[in-house]
Short mmCIF file of C-alpha atoms and ligand atoms in Angstrom, two decimals:
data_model
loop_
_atom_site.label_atom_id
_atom_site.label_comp_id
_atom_site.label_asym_id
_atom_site.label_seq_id
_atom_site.Cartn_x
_atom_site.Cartn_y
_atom_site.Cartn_z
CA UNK A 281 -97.35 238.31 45.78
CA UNK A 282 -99.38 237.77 49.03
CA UNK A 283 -101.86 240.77 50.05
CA UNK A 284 -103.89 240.88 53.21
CA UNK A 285 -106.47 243.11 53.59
CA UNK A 286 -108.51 243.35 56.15
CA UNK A 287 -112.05 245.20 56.70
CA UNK A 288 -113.51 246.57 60.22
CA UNK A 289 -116.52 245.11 61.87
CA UNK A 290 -119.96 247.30 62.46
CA UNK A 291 -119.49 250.29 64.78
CA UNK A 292 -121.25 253.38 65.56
CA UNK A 293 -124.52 252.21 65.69
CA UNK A 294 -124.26 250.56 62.77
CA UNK A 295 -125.43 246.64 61.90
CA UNK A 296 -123.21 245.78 59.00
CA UNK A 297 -119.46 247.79 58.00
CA UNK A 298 -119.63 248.27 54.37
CA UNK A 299 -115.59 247.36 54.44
CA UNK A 300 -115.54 243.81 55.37
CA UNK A 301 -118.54 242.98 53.61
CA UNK A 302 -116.88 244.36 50.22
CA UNK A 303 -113.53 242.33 51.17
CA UNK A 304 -115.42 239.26 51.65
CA UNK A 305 -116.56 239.68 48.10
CA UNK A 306 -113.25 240.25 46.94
CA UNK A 307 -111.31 237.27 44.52
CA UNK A 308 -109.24 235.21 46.27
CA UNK A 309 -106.57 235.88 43.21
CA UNK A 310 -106.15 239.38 41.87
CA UNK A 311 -103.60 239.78 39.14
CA UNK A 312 -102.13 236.80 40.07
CA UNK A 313 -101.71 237.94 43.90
CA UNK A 314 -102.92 235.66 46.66
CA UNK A 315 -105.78 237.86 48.54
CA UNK A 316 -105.77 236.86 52.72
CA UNK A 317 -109.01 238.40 53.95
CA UNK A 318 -109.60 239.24 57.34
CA UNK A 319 -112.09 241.06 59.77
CA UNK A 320 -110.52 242.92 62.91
CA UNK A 321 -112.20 244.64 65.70
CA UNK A 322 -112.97 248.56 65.27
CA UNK A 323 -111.14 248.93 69.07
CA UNK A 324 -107.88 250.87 69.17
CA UNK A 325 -106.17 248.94 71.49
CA UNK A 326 -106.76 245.54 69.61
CA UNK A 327 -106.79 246.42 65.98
CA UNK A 328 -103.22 246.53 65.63
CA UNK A 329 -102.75 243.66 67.64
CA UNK A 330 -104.96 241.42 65.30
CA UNK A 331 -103.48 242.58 61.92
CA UNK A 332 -99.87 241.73 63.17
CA UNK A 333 -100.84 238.23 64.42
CA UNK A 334 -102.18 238.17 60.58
CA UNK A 335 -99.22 238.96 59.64
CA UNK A 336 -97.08 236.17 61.42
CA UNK A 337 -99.65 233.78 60.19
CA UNK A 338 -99.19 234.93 56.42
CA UNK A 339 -96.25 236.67 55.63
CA UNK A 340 -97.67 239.24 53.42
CA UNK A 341 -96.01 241.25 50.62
CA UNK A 342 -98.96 243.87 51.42
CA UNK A 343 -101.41 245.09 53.95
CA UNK A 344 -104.35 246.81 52.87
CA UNK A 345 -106.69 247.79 55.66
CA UNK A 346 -110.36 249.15 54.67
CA UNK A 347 -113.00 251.02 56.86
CA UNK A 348 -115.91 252.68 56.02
CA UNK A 349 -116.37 256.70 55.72
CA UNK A 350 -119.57 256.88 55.91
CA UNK A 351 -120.13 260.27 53.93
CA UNK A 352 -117.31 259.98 51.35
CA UNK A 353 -119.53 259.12 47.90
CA UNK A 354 -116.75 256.58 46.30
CA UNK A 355 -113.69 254.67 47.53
CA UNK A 356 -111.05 257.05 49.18
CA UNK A 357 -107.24 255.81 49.11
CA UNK A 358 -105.38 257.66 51.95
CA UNK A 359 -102.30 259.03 51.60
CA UNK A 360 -101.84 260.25 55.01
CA UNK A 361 -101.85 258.90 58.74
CA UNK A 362 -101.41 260.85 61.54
CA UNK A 363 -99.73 260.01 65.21
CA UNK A 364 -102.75 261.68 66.65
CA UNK A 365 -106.51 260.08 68.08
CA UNK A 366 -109.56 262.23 69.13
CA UNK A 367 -112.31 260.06 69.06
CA UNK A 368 -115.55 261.28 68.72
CA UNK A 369 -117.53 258.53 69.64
CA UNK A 370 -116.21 255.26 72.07
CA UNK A 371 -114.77 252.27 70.12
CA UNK A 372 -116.17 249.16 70.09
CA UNK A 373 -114.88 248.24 73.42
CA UNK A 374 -116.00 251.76 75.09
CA UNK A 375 -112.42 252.99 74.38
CA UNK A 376 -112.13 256.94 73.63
CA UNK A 377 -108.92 257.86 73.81
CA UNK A 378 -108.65 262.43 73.38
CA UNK A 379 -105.65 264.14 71.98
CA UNK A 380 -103.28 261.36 72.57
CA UNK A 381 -100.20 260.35 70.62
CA UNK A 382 -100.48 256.88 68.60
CA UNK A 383 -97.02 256.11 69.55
CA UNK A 384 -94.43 257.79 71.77
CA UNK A 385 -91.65 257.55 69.69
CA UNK A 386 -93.47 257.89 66.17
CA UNK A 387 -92.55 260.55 64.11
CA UNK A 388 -95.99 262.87 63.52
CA UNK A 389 -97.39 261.05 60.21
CA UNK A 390 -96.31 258.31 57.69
CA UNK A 391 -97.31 258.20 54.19
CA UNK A 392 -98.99 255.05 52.53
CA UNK A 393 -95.93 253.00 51.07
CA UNK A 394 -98.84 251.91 47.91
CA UNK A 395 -99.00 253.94 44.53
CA UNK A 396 -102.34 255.87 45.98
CA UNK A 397 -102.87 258.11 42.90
CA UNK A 398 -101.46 254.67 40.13
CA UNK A 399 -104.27 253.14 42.57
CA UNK A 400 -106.68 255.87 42.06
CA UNK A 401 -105.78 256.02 38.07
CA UNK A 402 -106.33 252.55 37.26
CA UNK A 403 -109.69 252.51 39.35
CA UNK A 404 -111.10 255.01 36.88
CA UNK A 405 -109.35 253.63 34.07
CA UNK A 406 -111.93 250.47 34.90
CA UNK A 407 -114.70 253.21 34.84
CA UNK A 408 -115.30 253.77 38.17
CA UNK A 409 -114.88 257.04 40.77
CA UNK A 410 -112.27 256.76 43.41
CA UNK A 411 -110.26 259.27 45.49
CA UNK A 412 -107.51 260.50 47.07
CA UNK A 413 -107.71 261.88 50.52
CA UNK A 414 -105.00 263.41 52.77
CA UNK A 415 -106.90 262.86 55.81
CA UNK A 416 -107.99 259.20 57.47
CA UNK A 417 -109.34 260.66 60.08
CA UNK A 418 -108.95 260.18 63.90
CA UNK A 419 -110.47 257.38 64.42
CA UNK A 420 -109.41 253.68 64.40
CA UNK A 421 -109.06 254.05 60.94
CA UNK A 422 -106.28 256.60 61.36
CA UNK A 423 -104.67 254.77 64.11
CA UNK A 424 -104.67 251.09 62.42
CA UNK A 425 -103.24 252.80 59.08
CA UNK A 426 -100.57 254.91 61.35
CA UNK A 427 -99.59 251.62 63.61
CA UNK A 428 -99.55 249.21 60.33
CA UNK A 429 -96.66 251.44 59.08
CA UNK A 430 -94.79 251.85 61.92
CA UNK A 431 -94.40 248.20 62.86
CA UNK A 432 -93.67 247.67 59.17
CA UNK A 433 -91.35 250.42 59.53
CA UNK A 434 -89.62 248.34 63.10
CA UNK A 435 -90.33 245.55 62.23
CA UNK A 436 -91.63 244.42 58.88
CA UNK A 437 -89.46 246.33 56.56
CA UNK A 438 -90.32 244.69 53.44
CA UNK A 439 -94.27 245.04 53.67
CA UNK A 440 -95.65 247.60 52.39
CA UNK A 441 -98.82 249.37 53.43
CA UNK A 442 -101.96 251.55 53.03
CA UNK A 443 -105.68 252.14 53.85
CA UNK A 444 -108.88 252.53 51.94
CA UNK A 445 -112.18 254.30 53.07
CA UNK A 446 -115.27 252.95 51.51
CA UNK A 447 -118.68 255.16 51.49
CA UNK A 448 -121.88 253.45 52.74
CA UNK A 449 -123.54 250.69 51.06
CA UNK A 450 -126.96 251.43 49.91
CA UNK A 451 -128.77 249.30 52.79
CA UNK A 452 -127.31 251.79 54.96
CA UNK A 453 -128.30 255.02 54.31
CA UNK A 454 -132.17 254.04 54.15
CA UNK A 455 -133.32 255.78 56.72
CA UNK A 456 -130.67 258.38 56.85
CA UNK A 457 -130.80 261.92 55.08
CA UNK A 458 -131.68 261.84 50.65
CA UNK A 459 -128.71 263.19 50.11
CA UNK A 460 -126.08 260.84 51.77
CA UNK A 461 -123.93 258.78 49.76
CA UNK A 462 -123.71 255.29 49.27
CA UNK A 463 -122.73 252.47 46.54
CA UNK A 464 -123.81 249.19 46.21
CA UNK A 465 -121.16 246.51 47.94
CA UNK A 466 -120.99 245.18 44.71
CA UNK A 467 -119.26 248.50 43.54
CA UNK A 468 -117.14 249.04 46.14
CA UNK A 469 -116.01 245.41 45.96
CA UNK A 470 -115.11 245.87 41.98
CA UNK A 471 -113.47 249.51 43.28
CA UNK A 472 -111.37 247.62 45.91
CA UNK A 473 -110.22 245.31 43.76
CA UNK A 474 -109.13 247.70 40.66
CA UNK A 475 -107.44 249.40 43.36
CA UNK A 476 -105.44 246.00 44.77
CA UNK A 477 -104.82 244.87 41.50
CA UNK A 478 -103.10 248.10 40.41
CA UNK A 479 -100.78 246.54 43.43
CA UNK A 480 -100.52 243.18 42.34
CA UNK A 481 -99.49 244.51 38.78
CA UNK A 482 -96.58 246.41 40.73
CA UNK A 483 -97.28 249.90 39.51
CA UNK A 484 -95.36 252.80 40.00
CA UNK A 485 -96.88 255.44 41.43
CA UNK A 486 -98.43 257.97 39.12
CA UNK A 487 -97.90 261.58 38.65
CA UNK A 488 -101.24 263.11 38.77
CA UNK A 489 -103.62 265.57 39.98
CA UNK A 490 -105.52 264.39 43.34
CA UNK A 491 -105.03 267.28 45.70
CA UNK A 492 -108.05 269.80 46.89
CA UNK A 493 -107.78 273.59 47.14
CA UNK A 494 -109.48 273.50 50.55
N1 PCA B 708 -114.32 253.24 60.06
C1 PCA B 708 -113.88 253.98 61.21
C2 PCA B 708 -113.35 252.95 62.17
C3 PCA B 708 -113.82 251.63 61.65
C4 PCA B 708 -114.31 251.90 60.31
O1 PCA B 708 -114.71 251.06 59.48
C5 PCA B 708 -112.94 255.12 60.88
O2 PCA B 708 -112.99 255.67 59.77
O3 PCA B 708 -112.11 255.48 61.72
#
């Protein structure tokens, strides 16, 4: 099995993204899966672009793209994306697209095609915290999730796809409020890769609590 996963660069403000700095720590084997690693641009209109032409150049089984949630205290699989953007702040190329449809003819949200909650069980099985969350966002972290599965859906129908938040790494919450959240990359690198290798060992997804009351 071939996985590529891919991790944002800085944005926001920001000097370092927590996400491709924990998949460049990642094993370049996980559960005998062959782990492609690339960075892509946090920019809506060329995000998409850049994990397809990583996808002609490696044909892989998987694509798992990560971003950081700056706020979220552990890794957050998402089960949801929605055809929807209202960005708060401009992208990374001054894009900020409002209340705008991802794609015309789209239907209104996909659903991760990875075992989110056999990916959230095994994390914790490895004695770590992880999530599920039914909201990416609407972001570019929304969008590249929602456009991954839609061109898998035209065009790569055997690839199968989903999208991890990761919180902030310590470094970055320094001079930001005591009570934000962060982990060490180190963590979220070992989180991300219980979570892939619960993919590389083909599991099935899980029945299991991961929903919120509110
Ligand atoms: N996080 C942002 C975009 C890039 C990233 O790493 C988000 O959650 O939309």
């Amino acid at each position: 099995m071939k996985i590529l996963v891919t991790g944002f660069d800085p944005f926001g403000g920001e000097s370092v993204n927590p996400a491709y700095e924990a998949v460049k720590l990642l094993p370049d084997t996980i559960a005998g899966a062959e782990i492609i690693k690339l960075e892509i641009p946090t920019v809506f209109s060329l995000s998409g672009p850049a994990v397809e032409e990583g996808i002609k150049k490696h044909q892989p089984d998987v694509v798992i793209n990560v971003g950081q949630a700056g706020g979220r205290a552990c890794i957050n699989i998402e089960k949801v994306a929605i055809n929807f953007v209202d960005a708060r702040i401009p992208d990374n190329n001054g894009e900020q697209p409002l209340d705008e449809p991802l794609q015309a003819d789209g239907p209104a949200a996909y659903f991760a095609t990875i075992p989110v909650k056999a990916m959230m069980q095994h994390v914790r099985e490895k004695g770590l915290p992880c999530a599920v969350s039914y909201t990416a966002g609407t972001y570019v972290c929304n969008s590249i999730m929602y456009n991954v599965l839609y061109m898998c859906e035209k065009r790569y129908p055997n690839i199968r796809a989903g999208f991890i938040h990761v919180p902030f790494a310590c470094g970055q919450v320094i001079d930001k409020a005591p009570t934000t959240p962060s982990m060490s990359l180190e963590t979220i690198a070992k989180s991300l890769e219980y979570a892939i290798e619960a993919v590389a060992m083909d599991k099935a997804e899980a029945k299991a609590s991961a929903g919120e009351l509110h």
